[in-house]
Structures are given as structure tokens and as C-alpha cells.
Coordinates of C-alpha atoms in Angstrom, one line a residue:
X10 CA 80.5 31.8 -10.2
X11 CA 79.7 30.5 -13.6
X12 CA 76.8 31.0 -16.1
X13 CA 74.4 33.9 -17.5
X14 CA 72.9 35.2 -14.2
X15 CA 69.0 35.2 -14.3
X16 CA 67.4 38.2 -14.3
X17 CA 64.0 36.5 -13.2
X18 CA 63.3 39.7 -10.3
X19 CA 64.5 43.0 -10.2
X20 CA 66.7 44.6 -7.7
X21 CA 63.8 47.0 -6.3
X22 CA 61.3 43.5 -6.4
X23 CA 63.2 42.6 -3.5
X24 CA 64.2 45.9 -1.3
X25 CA 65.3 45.8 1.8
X26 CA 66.2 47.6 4.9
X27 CA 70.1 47.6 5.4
X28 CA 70.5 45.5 8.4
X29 CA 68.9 43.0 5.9
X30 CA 71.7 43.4 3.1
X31 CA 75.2 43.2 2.6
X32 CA 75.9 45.1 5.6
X33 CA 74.3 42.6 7.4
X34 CA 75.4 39.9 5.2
X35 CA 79.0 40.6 4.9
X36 CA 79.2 41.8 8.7
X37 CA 81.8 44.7 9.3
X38 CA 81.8 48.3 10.9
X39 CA 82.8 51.1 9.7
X40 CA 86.3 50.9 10.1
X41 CA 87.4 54.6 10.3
X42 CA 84.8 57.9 10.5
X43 CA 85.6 61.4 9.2
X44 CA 84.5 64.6 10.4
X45 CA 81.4 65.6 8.4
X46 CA 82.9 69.2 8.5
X47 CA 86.2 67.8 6.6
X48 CA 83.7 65.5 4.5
X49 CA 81.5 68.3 2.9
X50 CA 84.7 70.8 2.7
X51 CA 86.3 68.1 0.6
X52 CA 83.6 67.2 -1.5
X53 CA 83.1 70.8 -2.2
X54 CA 86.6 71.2 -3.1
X55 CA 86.0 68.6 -5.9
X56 CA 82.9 70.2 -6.8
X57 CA 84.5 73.4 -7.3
X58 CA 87.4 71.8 -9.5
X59 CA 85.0 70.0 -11.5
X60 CA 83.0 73.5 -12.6
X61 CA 85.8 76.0 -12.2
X62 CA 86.0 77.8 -15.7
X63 CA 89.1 77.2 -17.7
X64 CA 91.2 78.2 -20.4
X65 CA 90.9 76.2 -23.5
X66 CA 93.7 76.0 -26.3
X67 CA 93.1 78.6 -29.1
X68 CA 95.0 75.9 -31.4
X69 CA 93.4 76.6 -34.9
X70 CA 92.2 72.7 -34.9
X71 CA 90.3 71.3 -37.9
X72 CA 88.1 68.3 -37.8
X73 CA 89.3 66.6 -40.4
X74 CA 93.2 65.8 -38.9
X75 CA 91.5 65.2 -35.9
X76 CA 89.6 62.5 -37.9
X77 CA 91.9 61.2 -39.7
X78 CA 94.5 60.3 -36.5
X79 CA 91.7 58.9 -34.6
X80 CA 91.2 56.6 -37.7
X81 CA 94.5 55.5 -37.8
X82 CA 95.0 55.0 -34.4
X83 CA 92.0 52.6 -34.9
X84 CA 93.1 50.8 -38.1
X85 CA 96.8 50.6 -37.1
X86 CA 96.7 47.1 -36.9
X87 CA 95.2 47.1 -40.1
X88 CA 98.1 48.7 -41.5
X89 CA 95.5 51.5 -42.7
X90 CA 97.0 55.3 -43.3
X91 CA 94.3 57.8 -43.9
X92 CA 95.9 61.4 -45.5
X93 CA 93.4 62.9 -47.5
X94 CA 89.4 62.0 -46.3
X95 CA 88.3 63.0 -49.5
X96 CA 90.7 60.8 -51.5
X97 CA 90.7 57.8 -49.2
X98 CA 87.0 57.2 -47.6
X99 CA 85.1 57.5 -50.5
X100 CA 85.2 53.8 -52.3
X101 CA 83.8 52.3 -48.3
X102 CA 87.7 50.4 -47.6
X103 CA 88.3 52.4 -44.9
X104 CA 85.1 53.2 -43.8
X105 CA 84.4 49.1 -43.8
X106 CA 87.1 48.7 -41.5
X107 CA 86.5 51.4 -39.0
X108 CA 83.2 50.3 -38.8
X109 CA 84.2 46.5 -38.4
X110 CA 86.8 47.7 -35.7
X111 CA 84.3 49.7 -33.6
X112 CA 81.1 47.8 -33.8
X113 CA 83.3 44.2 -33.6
X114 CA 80.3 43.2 -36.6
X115 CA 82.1 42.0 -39.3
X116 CA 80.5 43.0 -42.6
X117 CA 79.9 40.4 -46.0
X118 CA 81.6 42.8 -48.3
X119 CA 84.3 42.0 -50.9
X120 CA 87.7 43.1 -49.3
X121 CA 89.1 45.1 -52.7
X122 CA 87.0 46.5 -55.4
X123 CA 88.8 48.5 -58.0
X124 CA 85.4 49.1 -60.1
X125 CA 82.9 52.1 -59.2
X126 CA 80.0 49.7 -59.4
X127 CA 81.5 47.1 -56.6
X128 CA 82.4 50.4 -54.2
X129 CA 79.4 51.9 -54.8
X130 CA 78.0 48.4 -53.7
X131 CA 80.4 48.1 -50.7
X132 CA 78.9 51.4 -49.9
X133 CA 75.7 50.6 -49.6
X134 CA 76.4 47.7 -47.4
X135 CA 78.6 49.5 -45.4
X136 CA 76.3 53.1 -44.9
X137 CA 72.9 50.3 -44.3
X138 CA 75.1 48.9 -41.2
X139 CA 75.6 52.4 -40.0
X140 CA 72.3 53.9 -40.2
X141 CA 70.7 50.9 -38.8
X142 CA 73.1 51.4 -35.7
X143 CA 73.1 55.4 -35.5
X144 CA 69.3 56.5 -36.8
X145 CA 67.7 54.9 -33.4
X146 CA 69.8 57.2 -31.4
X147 CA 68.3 60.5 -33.6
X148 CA 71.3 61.0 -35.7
X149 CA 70.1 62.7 -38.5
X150 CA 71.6 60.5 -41.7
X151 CA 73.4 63.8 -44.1
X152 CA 75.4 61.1 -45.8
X153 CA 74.7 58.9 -48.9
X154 CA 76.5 56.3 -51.2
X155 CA 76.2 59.1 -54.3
X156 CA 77.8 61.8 -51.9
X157 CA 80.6 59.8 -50.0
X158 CA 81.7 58.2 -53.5
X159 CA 81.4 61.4 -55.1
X160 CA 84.3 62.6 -52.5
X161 CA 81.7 65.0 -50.8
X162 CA 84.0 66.3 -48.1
X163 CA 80.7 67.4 -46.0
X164 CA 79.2 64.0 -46.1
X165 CA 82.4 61.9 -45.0
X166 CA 83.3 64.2 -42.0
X167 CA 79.2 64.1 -41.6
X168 CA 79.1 60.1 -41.1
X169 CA 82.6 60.0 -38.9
X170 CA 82.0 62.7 -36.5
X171 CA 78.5 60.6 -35.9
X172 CA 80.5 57.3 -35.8
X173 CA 83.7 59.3 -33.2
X174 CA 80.4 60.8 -31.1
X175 CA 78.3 57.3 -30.7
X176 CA 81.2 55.4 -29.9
X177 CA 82.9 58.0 -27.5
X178 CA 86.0 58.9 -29.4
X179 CA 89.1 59.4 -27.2
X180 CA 89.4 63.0 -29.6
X181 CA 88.0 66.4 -29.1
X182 CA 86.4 68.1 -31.8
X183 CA 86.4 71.5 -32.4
X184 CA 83.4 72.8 -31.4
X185 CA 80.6 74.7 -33.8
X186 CA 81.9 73.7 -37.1
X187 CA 79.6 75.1 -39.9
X188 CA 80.1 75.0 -43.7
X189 CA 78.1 76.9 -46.2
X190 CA 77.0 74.9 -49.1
X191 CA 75.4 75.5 -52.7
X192 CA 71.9 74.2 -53.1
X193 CA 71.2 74.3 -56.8
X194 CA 67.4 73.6 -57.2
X195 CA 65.9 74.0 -61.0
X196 CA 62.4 75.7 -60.8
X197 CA 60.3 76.0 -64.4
X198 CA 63.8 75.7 -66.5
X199 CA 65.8 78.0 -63.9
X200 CA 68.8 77.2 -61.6
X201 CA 68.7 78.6 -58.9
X202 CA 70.9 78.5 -55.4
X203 CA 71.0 79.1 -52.2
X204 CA 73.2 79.4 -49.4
X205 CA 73.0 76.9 -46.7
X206 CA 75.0 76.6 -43.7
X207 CA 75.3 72.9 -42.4
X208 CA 76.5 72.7 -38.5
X209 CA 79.1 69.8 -38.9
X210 CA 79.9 69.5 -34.8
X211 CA 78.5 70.7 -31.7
X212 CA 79.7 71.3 -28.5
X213 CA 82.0 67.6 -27.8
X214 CA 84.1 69.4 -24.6
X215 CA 82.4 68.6 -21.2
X216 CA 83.8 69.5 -17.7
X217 CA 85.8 66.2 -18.0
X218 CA 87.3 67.0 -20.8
X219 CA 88.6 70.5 -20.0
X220 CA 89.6 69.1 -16.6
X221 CA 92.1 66.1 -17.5
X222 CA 93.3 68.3 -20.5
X223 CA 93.8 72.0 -19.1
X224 CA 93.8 71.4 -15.3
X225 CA 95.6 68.2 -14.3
X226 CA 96.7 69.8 -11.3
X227 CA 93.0 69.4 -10.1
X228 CA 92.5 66.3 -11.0
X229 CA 93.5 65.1 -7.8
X230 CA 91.5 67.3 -6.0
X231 CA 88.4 65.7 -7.7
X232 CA 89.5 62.0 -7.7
X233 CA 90.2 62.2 -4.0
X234 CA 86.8 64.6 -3.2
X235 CA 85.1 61.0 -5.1
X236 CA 87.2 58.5 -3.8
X237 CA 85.8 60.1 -0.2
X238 CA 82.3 60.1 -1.6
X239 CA 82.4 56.3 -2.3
X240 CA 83.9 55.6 0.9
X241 CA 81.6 57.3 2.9
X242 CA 79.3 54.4 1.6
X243 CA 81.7 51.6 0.8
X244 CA 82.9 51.5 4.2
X245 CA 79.4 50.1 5.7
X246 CA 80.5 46.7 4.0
X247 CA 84.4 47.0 4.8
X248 CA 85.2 47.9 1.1
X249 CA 87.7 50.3 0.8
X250 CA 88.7 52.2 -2.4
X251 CA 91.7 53.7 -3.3
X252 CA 92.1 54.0 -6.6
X253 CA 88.8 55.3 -9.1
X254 CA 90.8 54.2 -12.4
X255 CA 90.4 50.4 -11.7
X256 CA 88.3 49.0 -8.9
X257 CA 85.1 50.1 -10.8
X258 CA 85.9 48.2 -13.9
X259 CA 84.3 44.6 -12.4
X260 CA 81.0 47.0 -11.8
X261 CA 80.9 45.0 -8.7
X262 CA 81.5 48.1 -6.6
X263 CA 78.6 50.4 -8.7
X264 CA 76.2 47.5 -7.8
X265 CA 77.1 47.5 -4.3
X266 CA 77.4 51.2 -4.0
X267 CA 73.8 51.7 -6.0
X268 CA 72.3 49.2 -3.0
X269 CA 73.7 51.5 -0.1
X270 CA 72.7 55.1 -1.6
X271 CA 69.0 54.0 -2.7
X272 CA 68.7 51.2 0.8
X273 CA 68.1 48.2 -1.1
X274 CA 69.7 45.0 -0.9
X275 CA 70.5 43.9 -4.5
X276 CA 70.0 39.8 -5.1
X277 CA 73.2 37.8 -6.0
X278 CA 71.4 36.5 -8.7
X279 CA 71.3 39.5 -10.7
X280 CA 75.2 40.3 -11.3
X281 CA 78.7 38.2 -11.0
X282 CA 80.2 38.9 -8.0
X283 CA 83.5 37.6 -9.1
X284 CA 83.4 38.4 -12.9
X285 CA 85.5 36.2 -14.7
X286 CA 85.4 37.8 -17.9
X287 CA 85.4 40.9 -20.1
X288 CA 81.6 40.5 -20.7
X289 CA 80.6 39.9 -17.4
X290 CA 81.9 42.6 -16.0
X291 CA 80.3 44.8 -19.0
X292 CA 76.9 42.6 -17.4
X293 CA 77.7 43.9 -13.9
X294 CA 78.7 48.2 -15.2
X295 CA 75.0 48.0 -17.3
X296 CA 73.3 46.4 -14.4
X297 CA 74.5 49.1 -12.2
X298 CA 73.0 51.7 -15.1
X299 CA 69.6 50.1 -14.9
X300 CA 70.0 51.0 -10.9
X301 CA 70.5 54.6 -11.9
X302 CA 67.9 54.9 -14.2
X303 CA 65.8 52.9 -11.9
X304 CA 66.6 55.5 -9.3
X305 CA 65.8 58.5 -11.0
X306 CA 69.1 59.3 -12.4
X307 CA 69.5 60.4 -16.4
X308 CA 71.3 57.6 -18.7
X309 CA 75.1 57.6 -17.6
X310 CA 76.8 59.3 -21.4
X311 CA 79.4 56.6 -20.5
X312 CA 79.4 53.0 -22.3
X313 CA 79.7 50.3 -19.9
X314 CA 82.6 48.7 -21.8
X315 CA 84.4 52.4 -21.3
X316 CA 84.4 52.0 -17.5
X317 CA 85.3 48.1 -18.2
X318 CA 88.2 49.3 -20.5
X319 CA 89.5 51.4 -17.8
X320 CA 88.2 54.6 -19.5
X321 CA 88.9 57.1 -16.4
X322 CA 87.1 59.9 -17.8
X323 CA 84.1 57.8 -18.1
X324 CA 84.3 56.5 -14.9
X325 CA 84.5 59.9 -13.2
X326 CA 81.5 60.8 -15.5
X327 CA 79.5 57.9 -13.7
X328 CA 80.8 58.6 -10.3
X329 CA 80.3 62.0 -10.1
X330 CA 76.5 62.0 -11.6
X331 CA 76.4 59.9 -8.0
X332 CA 78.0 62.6 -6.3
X333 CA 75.9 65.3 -7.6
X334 CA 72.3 63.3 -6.5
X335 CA 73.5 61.0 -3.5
X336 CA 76.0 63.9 -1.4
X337 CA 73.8 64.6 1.4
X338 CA 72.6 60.4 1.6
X339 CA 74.1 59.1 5.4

């Protein structure tokens, strides 16, 4: 299957019962039943381990290392070691390249300016690119050239924890972070300052995150209450899956699966059933997102080139947002 797929109809334009879609279409029964008691005890089993409080480390963390080793596991390749934020973000070198590596935009800025005028310009370029990616998504910009350049500690964690949050960082940030800082305001000939306290991160940990971190033993428990789930559904076409880490990637199975739960049969036109390529299998993952928005569901917080990249905590995100609406579904 070659070429852009057209997306000419939508899915829903063309409902139909299910002895009308693939289950009619790709013939099969269900090849093996389980009780509905042992169904429901399971998936509550996996509920339970999803939502069970637990212990977090009390590891005195600080944003900045955990910054600076997510930048250089970014800019290995680059040969880039970041030690000191302050010292090493604020002439836009680093900066330039992390954006570069995460966006894969590549910006027209000169690649090694020694004078303050050519960073300050690299700045700009650099900060344009990332306000014009992050201000749509109401990120509030706390950055500026003057402030990074002028090694403003705030500022530079400011523009990479926005950066490590939009693009889904593989790093957890301590939570609540707050700084105080000086405002110095001159009224009629007077200094005067005041105190003000600038939240620098929020609550990053999810349910995901404390799971695969603190409770591994549970993991399981979840993958398998899921993997069940899917099944339940997967079955009525003879798919069977076995493993949630990488038969989701294609997105061929969240198209097929989004046709069963809402009773729809979804047009062949509309995604690659044999992707052939990284980007078509990113086509088929957002395609299945429009199905879940299209169904009532909230935006899945995972990026469809996460669950393409194999990014199992984003792909039990998805899944489990399934779960939680489409568990008592036949």
C-alpha cells in the first residue's frame, strides 16, 4: 500500500453495524472466551495497581541536573556537555541544538559566535522558533534574549522545563519548584522591591510514572489486566495481542480497536494497513487520536511518534484512557 491515503470522508461518515466491518470483512470467531467473572476481576486488578498510592523517593533532586543530563543525553551525538546551565545556555549554542534535535527544524543561525552581539542575535532566532512552537499551547513565555544572555538562572530552567514538558521528556522533575525573586521597580526617584515567588515546575509525576518507577512489580499486573482488555475486542477479527510495548506502534491495531468499541467500520482509505514507514505509522497513531476525540474521549497526553518510538509509558497512557471509558463495551 503506497501513497498519502485520502482523507476525502471521515470514519463516522461511513458507520456501520459490525457484521458490515472487519468482522465481517476479515471473517473469524472468537477463538477463545473468558469468564466475564475472571474478565472484570482482572481488569480490576489492573485498575487497582494503576491507582494504588505509592511511596515516592525523598531524593533531594534539583531541576537543574535533571536538566542538564537530559540535555546531554540529547546532544550526545553532538558531542555537547552541559555542566553549569548558567555558564553554558546563555550565548543560544546549546539551546540551538536542543531545539534543532527535538523539533528536527533546523535553524539559519551561524554555528559559533564569540561576539555578544552575534549571540544575542542567535538568541533571538533561536527563542522566535520556540515561542512560535510553545505560546499556542498556553505556555506562558518568562524567558527573554536580555535574561538568558544575562545568565538568568530562572529564565533558562524557565524555557527548558517548557521545552522537557512539550516534548515529553523521558525525566521527572521535581515537583513544585518555586524561587523567590527581587522586583526592583523605581516609582517618583525611589527603588523599591518586592518579593515574588515564581513556580518554576508543577506536578510532572502521573500514575505512570510512579508505577514503572516505584512499583515494577505491578506492572505486570497492569500490562496483562490491558492486554485482556484489548483482546476482549481484538479477538472479533482474530487479532491477538501479546505484547503492549510493540504491536501498537503501526497504530493499525488503535484504528481497528477504535472501530470495534465505538461499532463503526473505519474505511481503508483513511489509514495504511501495512505501514511501510516511520511516518505512516505516526499517520495511522494520530488517526486513531482523531477517533478518540471523535468519540468523546479528552486528547491522549501522548505524542503519536511516542507510541511509534515504542514509548511504553505512552502507550499504556493511551490504552488505559480506553480502558477507563470502553470497560463495560461487549
Amino acid at each position: 500500500m503506497s501513497g498519502a491515503p485520502a482523507k476525502s470522508a471521515t470514519p463516522h461518515s461511513s458507520k456501520m453495524k459490525k457484521d458490515e466491518s472487519f468482522l465481517g470483512k476479515l471473517g473469524g470467531t472468537l477463538v477463545r472466551k473468558k469468564k466475564s467473572k475472571e474478565v472484570s476481576n482482572l481488569q480490576e486488578e489492573g485498575k487497582n495497581a494503576i491507582n494504588a498510592p505509592m511511596l515516592t523517593s525523598g531524593a533531594d533532586i534539583h531541576p537543574e541536573d535533571t536538566l542538564m543530563d537530559w540535555i546531554n543525553n540529547e546532544l550526545e551525538e553532538d558531542r555537547i556537555i552541559v555542566k553549569d546551565l548558567e555558564e553554558d545556555c546563555y550565548d543560544g549554542q546549546v539551546l540551538q541544538k536542543l531545539f534543532e534535535k527535538l523539533s528536527g527544524r533546523k535553524l539559519n543561525v551561524a554555528e559559533v559566535t564569540q561576539s555578544e552581539i552575534g549571540q544575542k542575535q542567535k538568541l533571538q532566532t533561536v527563542l522566535e522558533a520556540v515561542n512560535q512552537l510553545l505560546r499556542p499551547h498556553g505556555w506562558s513565555i518568562e524567558w527573554s534574549v536580555d535574561s538568558i544572555h544575562s545568565k538568568n538562572l530562572v529564565a533558562i530552567v524557565y524555557v527548558l522545563v517548557a521545552l522537557a514538558m512539550h516534548y515529553s521528556a523521558p525525566i521527572r522533575l521535581p515537583e513544585h519548584v518555586s524561587v523567590q525573586v527581587v522586583v526592583v521597580k523605581k516609582r517618583e526617584g525611589i527603588l523599591q522591591t518586592s518579593l515574588v515567588t515564581k513556580e518554576l515546575t508543577t506536578t510532572t509525576e502521573d500514575a505512570f510514572d510512579t508505577l514503572l518507577d516505584h512499583a515494577p512489580d505491578k506492572l505486570n499486573v497492569v500490562k496483562k489486566s490491558l492486554i485482556t482488555f484489548v483482546n476482549k475486542h481484538l479477538n472479533k477479527l482474530n487479532l491477538e495481542v501479546t505484547e503492549l510495548d510493540s504491536q501498537f506502534a503501526d497504530g493499525v491495531y488503535l484504528v481497528l480497536l477504535m472501530g470495534l468499541l465505538e461499532d463503526y467500520f473505519v474505511p481503508l482509505y483513511n489509514f495504511f494497513l501495512t505501514p511501510e514507514n516511520f511516518e505512516q505509522k505516526v499517520h495511522n497513531v494520530a488517526f486513531a487520536f482523531e477517533l478518540m476525540q471523535d468519540g468523546g474521549l479528552n486528547k491522549p497526553k501522548a505524542r503519536p511518534e511516542d507510541v511509534v518510538n515504542l514509548n511504553l509509558k505512552s502507550t499504556l497512557r493511551v490504552l488505559y484512557n480506553l480502558f477507563t471509558n470502553y470497560k463495560t463495551t461487549e
